[in-house]
Amino acid sequence: MNIRQMIQENNKLQEAMTPSNLAYYTDMVVYIRTTRGQEARGEALLLDIAKQLLEAQAEGKTAEEVFGEDPEAYCRKLAQQLPERKSMSRLQYQLMIPWIALTWFFLIHALIGFVTLWIGGPLERARQIPISTLILLAAGASVLINFVMNGLTKSSAQTEPKTKPTVHVRGIAIYAVIAIVIIAIGFWLDQWLPVLSLHPGTSLLLFLIGLLGTRLLFRRT
C-alpha cells in the first residue's frame, strides 16, 4: 500500500470515529505528519493507531483511555522510533537550483516556439539559444536563491524581536559583486560560445527530462 492509499484508508477510518475520538486522533495525525520521520512509515503508524482506536471505540472506550490524556506526548514517543527522512546534501541542493531553472527555461522556450509556429512568425530566431544565456541563467539562479535563503535563515535565527528590520549590507554587497561578475563573464562568453538551435519539440522534451530528473535525483524519502 503506497502513501496515497494509506491516506485514503485513513480518511475512511476517521469517518467511523466519534467526534471526541476524531478530535483526539486529528491531533495525533497533525503531530506525526509534521515530524522528521519517513512519510510512509508515519502513515503506516497512523493507520495502526486508527485501527486500534476503532477497536477500543467498539468496546466503549475513549481515545483518552487508550492513549492517555496528552496525544502529543504519546506520539512523541512513537515518533522517536521512526527513521528520519533523508535530507538533501548541500551538493544536491546546489545542483538542484540550476537544474530546475534550466528545466523551466526550456518549457518557456518551447511555448514561445510553438506560439511562433502558430502565428507564422520567424521560427529560426525563436529556435536560437546562446549557450552563454544558459550559463547566466544557471549561475544567476544559484546566486539569487542562495541570497534569499541565507536572508531567511538569518531572520529566523533572530530570537529577540526588533523594531527595525536588519539589513545585511555585507551579504548584499557580496552577492551583488558575484552577480556582476557572472554577468560580465556571460557577456564575455557570448563572444566565444556557440548558439544552439532547438526546435520547440526538442525544448519540450528537455523540459520533460528535467522534470523526471528532478523527481529522481533530488527526491527525499
PDB file of C-alpha atoms in Angstrom, residues 96 99-100 103 209-219:
ATOM      1  CA  MET A  96      19.024  21.355  -7.908  1.00  0.00           C
ATOM      2  CA  TRP A  99      18.663  22.197 -12.818  1.00  0.00           C
ATOM      3  CA  ILE A 100      15.181  23.492 -12.026  1.00  0.00           C
ATOM      4  CA  THR A 103      14.171  22.888 -16.814  1.00  0.00           C
ATOM      5  CA  ILE A 209      13.507  15.096 -18.978  1.00  0.00           C
ATOM      6  CA  GLY A 210      14.270  17.856 -16.485  1.00  0.00           C
ATOM      7  CA  LEU A 211      11.056  17.169 -14.563  1.00  0.00           C
ATOM      8  CA  LEU A 212      11.796  13.462 -14.452  1.00  0.00           C
ATOM      9  CA  GLY A 213      15.356  14.147 -13.340  1.00  0.00           C
ATOM     10  CA  THR A 214      14.113  16.438 -10.580  1.00  0.00           C
ATOM     11  CA  ARG A 215      11.985  13.642  -9.151  1.00  0.00           C
ATOM     12  CA  LEU A 216      14.702  11.004  -9.455  1.00  0.00           C
ATOM     13  CA  LEU A 217      17.810  12.955  -8.488  1.00  0.00           C
ATOM     14  CA  PHE A 218      16.531  15.317  -5.822  1.00  0.00           C
ATOM     15  CA  ARG A 219      13.761  13.287  -4.205  1.00  0.00           C
TER      16      ARG A 219
END
